[in-house]
Amino acid sequence: MNLAERMNRIGVEKAFDVLVRARQLEAQGRSVIHLEIGEPDFPTPKHIVEAAKKALDDGWTHYGPTQGYPDLREAVARYISRSRGIQVGPEHVSVVPGGKPIIFFAILALIEKGDEVIYPNPGFPIFESMIRFAGGVPVPVPLVEERGFVFDLDRLRDSLSDRTRLLILNSPQNPTGGVISREDMASIAEMVRERDLMVFSDEMYSEIWYDQPPVSIAGFPGMLEKTIILDGFSKTYAMTGWRMGYGVMPEWLVTAVTKLMVNSNSCTASFSQRAGLVALDGPHDETKRMVAEFRRRRDAFCDGLNGLPGFRCARPGGAFYAFPNVRGTGWGSKQLADALLEEAGIACVDGAAFGAFGEGYIRFSYANSYKNLTEAVERISEFLHNKSRRPRK
Ligand code: PLP
């Protein structure tokens, strides 16, 4: 029995493979510092956990509406309207189990065989995987290190064609931490406003920024009806395991996403949704504390990486990833990432796992303690200074 042909076109996420290998090494007694997985190392805030416990006690243990509970959708609409400076209602919101299903559903609902989809490269690997899975044509646009890992706007303009159906943006960005400026976002909106395409705006890291706040393309004139906003609870409230996310989009697309939801999940867990409501409407102090701590780590970790021979690390404007250029070490980025895990106990991800333009870079998640990050820099330094280790390409 063979798998369906489409299974040849779906990809994976390398960070999870690195995690498996790191756990094997740990089982053999080796010490590993985990800088591979993209999840906050903070607990979910207590008041959110308490809300979920209460919801379980109160019997929120059954199916709920496929689109999400109306009061949660109202809270999402309020939050998105307030934070993005736009006007949306609960009818524009789909609540789903995590951020990923919105990527999956929106691309399945919109992309026909041969449709072109523009996306950032290096970028979140699920974009390219899903474009191919849906039969679309991936059109990668490189992010430019010198521009803070943002598109070259001329290159983006040249990539648009009559067959472009979707433009994917992700700001703050995974894996680079790049944030698209208001000025660049205005230019991008200008480029696509008159075109017959949709914009998928992945805003999963919307609350995790350090210098300039990210802006949503949905807030520019004429863009609201062309934009799908993805946001969720995983990063903002350290809720990766709860599987809670949402999309905000025009109603005709909500209808399609709801059909895909009823065919795949029926609904998002009812007690998780009750907790989500408390997360959105409750205090955001813990998110602020988490971001302040990420900033402290970012500054120290990037300084540490910049002190290593052959490393050059731009200071990321958001998310919690450092994405140093490691070409100066003489190592290939895959070889270096593998050797750092096997020989120095540093779990990290080769930049090429995020697309061909990520070759020569490594992604380190600094969602780990200050102490471990300091030790990680020491271990990498020792590794690079060990003269018996020859760079491998
Ligand atoms: N989008 C981006 C850019 C991400 O980095 C992630 C998670 O790493 C997601 C979407 C998916 O989030 P979730 O874990 O809620 O599915």
Coordinates of C-alpha atoms and ligand atoms in Angstrom, one line a residue:
M1 CA 0.0 0.0 0.0
N2 CA 1.5 3.4 -1.0
L3 CA 0.8 6.7 0.6
A4 CA -1.1 9.3 -1.5
E5 CA 1.1 11.2 -3.8
R6 CA 0.5 14.5 -1.9
M7 CA 2.4 13.1 1.1
N8 CA 5.6 13.5 -1.0
R9 CA 5.0 17.2 -0.9
I10 CA 4.5 17.8 2.8
G11 CA 7.4 18.9 5.0
V12 CA 8.4 18.7 8.6
E13 CA 9.8 20.9 11.3
K14 CA 13.5 20.3 11.9
A15 CA 13.5 21.7 15.5
F16 CA 11.5 18.7 16.6
D17 CA 14.0 16.3 15.1
V18 CA 16.8 18.1 16.9
L19 CA 14.9 17.8 20.1
V20 CA 14.6 14.0 19.7
R21 CA 18.3 13.7 19.1
A22 CA 19.1 16.0 22.1
R23 CA 16.9 13.8 24.3
Q24 CA 18.7 10.6 23.1
L25 CA 22.1 12.2 24.1
E26 CA 20.6 13.2 27.5
A27 CA 19.4 9.6 28.0
Q28 CA 23.1 8.6 27.5
G29 CA 24.1 11.0 30.4
R30 CA 25.2 13.9 28.2
S31 CA 24.4 17.5 29.2
V32 CA 22.5 19.4 26.6
I33 CA 21.4 23.1 26.6
H34 CA 18.2 23.3 24.7
L35 CA 18.2 26.3 22.3
E36 CA 16.3 24.5 19.5
I37 CA 12.6 24.7 20.4
G38 CA 10.5 27.8 19.9
E39 CA 8.5 28.0 23.1
P40 CA 8.7 30.3 26.1
D41 CA 10.4 28.7 29.1
F42 CA 7.9 30.4 31.4
P43 CA 4.9 28.8 33.0
T44 CA 1.4 29.7 31.8
P45 CA 0.3 32.6 34.2
K46 CA -1.5 31.3 37.3
H47 CA -4.8 33.1 36.8
I48 CA -5.1 31.4 33.3
V49 CA -4.4 27.9 34.8
E50 CA -6.9 28.6 37.6
A51 CA -9.5 29.5 35.0
A52 CA -9.0 26.2 33.2
K53 CA -9.2 24.2 36.4
K54 CA -12.4 26.0 37.3
A55 CA -13.8 25.4 33.8
L56 CA -13.1 21.6 34.2
D57 CA -14.8 21.6 37.5
D58 CA -17.8 23.5 36.1
G59 CA -18.2 21.0 33.3
W60 CA -16.7 22.7 30.2
T61 CA -15.8 19.2 29.0
H62 CA -18.0 18.8 26.0
Y63 CA -18.1 19.8 22.4
G64 CA -18.5 23.5 21.7
P65 CA -19.3 25.6 18.6
T66 CA -17.0 24.8 15.7
Q67 CA -16.1 28.5 15.1
G68 CA -15.4 29.0 18.9
Y69 CA -17.5 30.3 21.8
P70 CA -19.1 33.6 21.0
D71 CA -17.8 35.3 24.1
L72 CA -14.2 34.2 23.3
R73 CA -14.6 35.4 19.7
E74 CA -15.9 38.8 21.1
A75 CA -12.8 39.0 23.3
V76 CA -10.5 38.2 20.4
A77 CA -12.3 40.8 18.2
R78 CA -11.9 43.4 20.9
Y79 CA -8.2 42.6 21.5
I80 CA -7.4 42.6 17.7
S81 CA -9.4 45.8 17.1
R82 CA -7.6 47.6 20.0
S83 CA -4.1 46.3 19.3
R84 CA -4.2 46.6 15.5
G85 CA -6.2 49.8 15.3
I86 CA -8.9 48.2 13.1
Q87 CA -12.6 47.4 13.5
V88 CA -13.5 43.7 13.5
G89 CA -16.3 41.7 15.1
P90 CA -16.8 38.1 16.4
E91 CA -18.1 37.1 13.0
H92 CA -14.5 37.6 11.6
V93 CA -12.9 35.2 14.2
S94 CA -12.2 31.5 14.0
V95 CA -10.8 29.9 17.1
V96 CA -8.7 26.8 16.4
P97 CA -6.3 24.4 18.3
G98 CA -3.1 26.4 18.0
G99 CA -1.7 28.8 15.4
K100 CA -0.8 26.2 12.8
P101 CA -4.3 25.2 11.8
I102 CA -5.0 28.7 10.5
I103 CA -2.0 28.3 8.2
F104 CA -3.2 24.8 7.2
F105 CA -6.8 25.8 6.6
A106 CA -6.3 29.2 4.9
I107 CA -3.8 27.7 2.4
L108 CA -6.1 24.7 1.7
A109 CA -9.1 27.0 1.3
L110 CA -7.4 29.5 -1.0
I111 CA -4.7 27.8 -3.1
E112 CA -5.4 25.9 -6.3
K113 CA -2.8 23.9 -8.3
G114 CA -0.4 26.3 -9.9
D115 CA -1.3 29.3 -7.8
E116 CA 1.8 31.2 -6.7
V117 CA 2.4 32.0 -3.0
I118 CA 5.1 34.4 -1.9
Y119 CA 6.7 33.8 1.5
P120 CA 9.7 34.8 3.5
N121 CA 12.8 32.7 3.3
P122 CA 14.3 31.8 5.7
G123 CA 10.9 31.4 7.3
F124 CA 8.6 29.2 9.4
P125 CA 8.9 25.9 7.5
I126 CA 5.2 25.1 7.6
F127 CA 4.5 27.8 5.0
E128 CA 6.5 26.1 2.3
S129 CA 5.3 22.7 3.4
M130 CA 1.6 23.7 3.1
I131 CA 2.0 25.6 -0.2
R132 CA 3.4 22.5 -1.8
F133 CA 0.9 20.2 -0.1
A134 CA -2.0 22.3 -1.5
G135 CA -0.4 22.1 -5.0
G136 CA 0.7 25.7 -5.1
V137 CA 3.9 27.1 -6.4
P138 CA 6.2 28.4 -3.6
V139 CA 7.9 31.7 -4.5
P140 CA 10.5 32.4 -1.8
V141 CA 11.6 36.0 -1.2
P142 CA 14.9 36.3 0.7
L143 CA 15.2 38.2 3.9
V144 CA 18.1 40.6 3.9
E145 CA 20.4 40.5 6.9
E146 CA 21.5 44.1 6.4
R147 CA 17.9 45.3 6.5
G148 CA 17.3 43.6 9.8
F149 CA 16.0 40.4 8.1
V150 CA 13.2 42.1 6.1
F151 CA 12.4 41.8 2.4
D152 CA 14.2 43.9 -0.2
L153 CA 11.1 45.7 -1.4
D154 CA 12.2 45.7 -5.1
R155 CA 12.7 42.0 -5.0
L156 CA 9.3 41.6 -3.4
R157 CA 7.7 43.7 -6.1
D158 CA 9.4 41.7 -8.9
S159 CA 8.1 38.5 -7.4
L160 CA 4.5 39.5 -7.7
S161 CA 2.8 38.1 -10.8
D162 CA -0.7 37.6 -12.3
R163 CA -0.7 34.2 -10.7
T164 CA 0.2 35.4 -7.1
R165 CA -2.8 34.4 -5.0
L166 CA -1.3 34.8 -1.5
L167 CA 1.5 36.9 0.1
I168 CA 2.7 35.6 3.5
L169 CA 4.1 38.0 5.9
N170 CA 5.5 37.2 9.4
S171 CA 6.5 40.0 11.7
P172 CA 8.0 39.6 14.3
Q173 CA 9.6 36.8 12.4
N174 CA 10.6 33.2 13.0
P175 CA 13.6 32.4 12.7
T176 CA 15.3 35.8 12.4
G177 CA 13.4 38.0 14.9
G178 CA 13.0 40.6 12.1
V179 CA 10.3 43.2 12.4
I180 CA 8.8 45.0 9.3
S181 CA 8.8 48.8 9.9
R182 CA 5.7 50.9 9.4
E183 CA 7.2 52.5 6.3
D184 CA 8.0 49.1 4.7
M185 CA 4.5 47.8 5.6
A186 CA 2.9 50.8 4.0
S187 CA 4.9 50.1 0.8
I188 CA 3.9 46.5 0.8
A189 CA 0.2 47.5 1.2
E190 CA 0.7 49.9 -1.7
M191 CA 2.1 47.0 -3.9
V192 CA -0.8 44.6 -3.3
R193 CA -3.8 46.8 -2.7
E194 CA -5.1 46.8 -6.3
R195 CA -4.1 43.1 -6.9
D196 CA -6.4 40.1 -6.8
L197 CA -4.7 38.4 -3.9
M198 CA -4.9 37.8 -0.2
V199 CA -2.3 38.5 2.5
F200 CA -1.6 36.0 5.2
S201 CA -0.2 38.0 8.2
D202 CA 1.4 35.7 10.8
E203 CA 1.4 37.8 13.9
M204 CA 2.1 35.0 16.4
Y205 CA 4.8 37.1 18.1
S206 CA 2.8 40.3 18.1
E207 CA 3.5 41.0 21.8
I208 CA 7.1 40.0 21.8
W209 CA 9.1 43.0 20.5
Y210 CA 11.9 45.2 21.8
D211 CA 12.4 48.4 19.8
Q212 CA 9.7 49.3 17.3
P213 CA 6.2 47.8 17.9
P214 CA 5.1 45.6 14.9
V215 CA 2.3 47.0 12.7
S216 CA -0.3 44.8 11.0
I217 CA -0.9 45.2 7.3
A218 CA -4.6 44.9 8.1
G219 CA -4.6 48.5 9.4
F220 CA -3.6 50.1 6.1
P221 CA -6.4 51.5 3.8
G222 CA -8.2 48.8 1.8
M223 CA -6.3 45.9 3.4
L224 CA -8.7 44.7 6.1
E225 CA -10.8 42.7 3.5
K226 CA -7.7 41.2 2.0
T227 CA -5.9 40.1 5.1
I228 CA -6.0 37.0 7.3
I229 CA -4.4 37.7 10.7
L230 CA -3.0 34.8 12.6
D231 CA -2.4 35.2 16.3
G232 CA -2.8 32.9 19.3
F233 CA -2.0 32.1 22.9
S234 CA 1.1 29.9 22.5
K235 CA 3.8 32.6 22.6
T236 CA 2.0 35.6 24.3
Y237 CA 0.8 33.6 27.3
A238 CA 3.3 30.7 27.3
M239 CA 0.5 28.3 26.3
T240 CA 2.1 26.1 23.6
G241 CA 0.7 22.9 25.0
W242 CA -2.9 24.2 25.3
R243 CA -3.3 24.3 21.6
M244 CA -5.2 27.6 21.3
G245 CA -5.0 30.0 18.4
Y246 CA -7.2 32.1 16.1
G247 CA -7.5 33.7 12.7
V248 CA -9.2 37.0 12.0
M249 CA -10.4 37.2 8.4
P250 CA -13.3 38.2 6.1
E251 CA -16.5 36.3 6.7
W252 CA -16.5 34.3 3.5
L253 CA -13.2 32.8 4.6
V254 CA -14.4 32.2 8.1
T255 CA -17.1 30.0 6.6
A256 CA -14.5 28.0 4.7
V257 CA -12.3 27.6 7.7
T258 CA -15.2 26.5 9.8
K259 CA -16.0 23.7 7.3
L260 CA -12.4 22.5 7.5
M261 CA -12.6 22.7 11.3
V262 CA -15.7 20.6 11.5
N263 CA -14.1 18.0 9.2
S264 CA -10.9 17.8 11.3
N265 CA -11.4 18.9 14.9
S266 CA -15.1 19.6 15.5
C267 CA -14.1 22.3 17.9
T268 CA -11.2 23.6 20.1
A269 CA -11.2 22.2 23.6
S270 CA -14.0 23.9 25.6
F271 CA -12.1 24.4 28.9
S272 CA -9.0 25.8 27.0
Q273 CA -11.3 28.4 25.4
R274 CA -12.7 29.4 28.9
A275 CA -9.1 30.0 30.0
G276 CA -8.3 31.8 26.7
L277 CA -11.1 34.3 27.6
V278 CA -9.4 35.0 30.9
A279 CA -6.0 35.4 29.2
L280 CA -7.3 38.0 26.8
D281 CA -9.4 40.0 29.2
G282 CA -7.1 39.6 32.3
P283 CA -3.9 41.4 33.3
H284 CA -1.0 41.2 30.9
D285 CA 1.7 41.8 33.5
E286 CA 3.3 38.4 33.2
T287 CA 3.6 38.8 29.4
K288 CA 5.3 42.2 30.0
R289 CA 7.7 40.5 32.6
M290 CA 8.5 37.7 30.2
V291 CA 9.3 40.1 27.3
A292 CA 11.5 42.2 29.7
E293 CA 13.4 39.1 30.5
F294 CA 13.7 38.1 26.8
R295 CA 15.2 41.5 26.2
R296 CA 17.8 41.1 28.9
R297 CA 18.7 37.7 27.4
R298 CA 18.7 39.0 23.9
D299 CA 21.2 41.7 24.7
A300 CA 23.6 39.5 26.6
F301 CA 23.3 36.5 24.2
C302 CA 23.8 38.5 21.0
D303 CA 26.8 40.3 22.6
G304 CA 28.2 36.9 23.5
L305 CA 27.6 35.5 20.0
N306 CA 29.2 38.6 18.5
G307 CA 32.3 38.0 20.5
L308 CA 32.8 34.5 19.0
P309 CA 35.2 34.1 16.1
G310 CA 33.4 34.0 12.7
F311 CA 30.0 34.8 14.2
R312 CA 28.0 38.0 13.3
C313 CA 24.7 38.4 15.0
A314 CA 22.2 41.2 14.2
R315 CA 20.2 42.2 17.2
P316 CA 16.6 40.9 16.6
G317 CA 13.7 43.3 17.0
G318 CA 11.2 40.7 18.2
A319 CA 10.4 37.1 18.9
F320 CA 12.9 35.1 20.9
Y321 CA 15.4 33.9 18.4
A322 CA 19.0 34.9 17.5
F323 CA 20.0 34.1 14.0
P324 CA 23.8 34.7 13.6
N325 CA 25.6 34.5 10.4
V326 CA 28.3 31.8 10.9
R327 CA 30.0 31.8 7.5
G328 CA 33.1 33.4 9.0
T329 CA 33.7 30.2 11.0
G330 CA 34.5 28.3 7.8
W331 CA 31.9 25.7 8.8
G332 CA 28.8 24.8 6.8
S333 CA 25.8 25.8 9.0
K334 CA 24.4 22.3 9.0
Q335 CA 27.7 20.8 10.0
L336 CA 28.2 23.4 12.7
A337 CA 24.7 22.9 14.1
D338 CA 25.2 19.1 14.2
A339 CA 28.7 19.3 15.7
L340 CA 27.5 21.8 18.4
L341 CA 24.9 19.3 19.5
E342 CA 27.0 16.2 19.3
E343 CA 30.3 17.6 20.6
A344 CA 29.4 20.7 22.7
G345 CA 25.8 19.8 23.9
I346 CA 24.2 22.8 22.3
A347 CA 20.9 22.0 20.6
C348 CA 20.2 24.5 17.8
V349 CA 18.8 24.5 14.3
D350 CA 20.7 24.9 11.0
G351 CA 19.3 28.1 9.2
A352 CA 18.8 26.1 6.0
A353 CA 16.0 24.1 7.8
F354 CA 14.1 27.4 7.3
G355 CA 14.7 27.6 3.6
A356 CA 17.7 27.8 1.2
F357 CA 18.4 31.5 2.0
G358 CA 19.0 30.4 5.7
E359 CA 22.1 28.5 4.7
G360 CA 25.1 30.0 6.6
Y361 CA 23.0 30.9 9.6
I362 CA 22.0 29.1 12.8
R363 CA 18.9 29.7 14.9
F364 CA 19.2 29.8 18.6
S365 CA 16.1 30.2 20.7
Y366 CA 16.9 32.3 23.8
A367 CA 13.9 31.0 25.6
N368 CA 16.2 29.5 28.2
S369 CA 17.7 30.8 31.4
Y370 CA 20.3 33.6 31.4
K371 CA 22.7 31.2 33.2
N372 CA 22.2 28.5 30.5
L373 CA 22.6 31.1 27.7
T374 CA 25.9 32.3 29.3
E375 CA 27.1 28.7 29.5
A376 CA 26.1 28.1 25.9
V377 CA 28.3 31.0 24.7
E378 CA 31.2 29.5 26.7
R379 CA 30.7 26.1 25.3
I380 CA 30.5 27.4 21.7
S381 CA 33.6 29.5 22.3
E382 CA 35.5 26.5 23.7
F383 CA 34.3 24.4 20.7
L384 CA 35.5 27.0 18.2
H385 CA 38.8 27.5 19.9
N386 CA 39.7 23.9 20.0
K387 CA 42.3 23.7 17.3
S388 CA 41.9 20.0 16.7
R389 CA 38.4 20.7 15.3
R390 CA 38.6 21.5 11.6
P391 CA 35.7 23.3 10.0
R392 CA 33.5 20.9 7.9
K393 CA 31.5 22.1 5.0
Ligands
PLP1 N1 3.7 30.9 13.2 C1 4.9 31.1 13.6 C2 5.8 32.1 12.9 C3 5.5 30.3 14.6 O1 6.8 30.5 14.9 C4 4.7 29.3 15.2 C5 5.2 28.4 16.3 O2 6.4 28.2 16.4 C6 3.4 29.1 14.8 C7 2.9 29.9 13.8 C8 2.5 28.1 15.3 O3 2.1 28.3 16.6 P1 1.3 27.1 17.4 O4 2.3 26.4 18.3 O5 0.3 27.9 18.3 O6 0.6 26.2 16.5

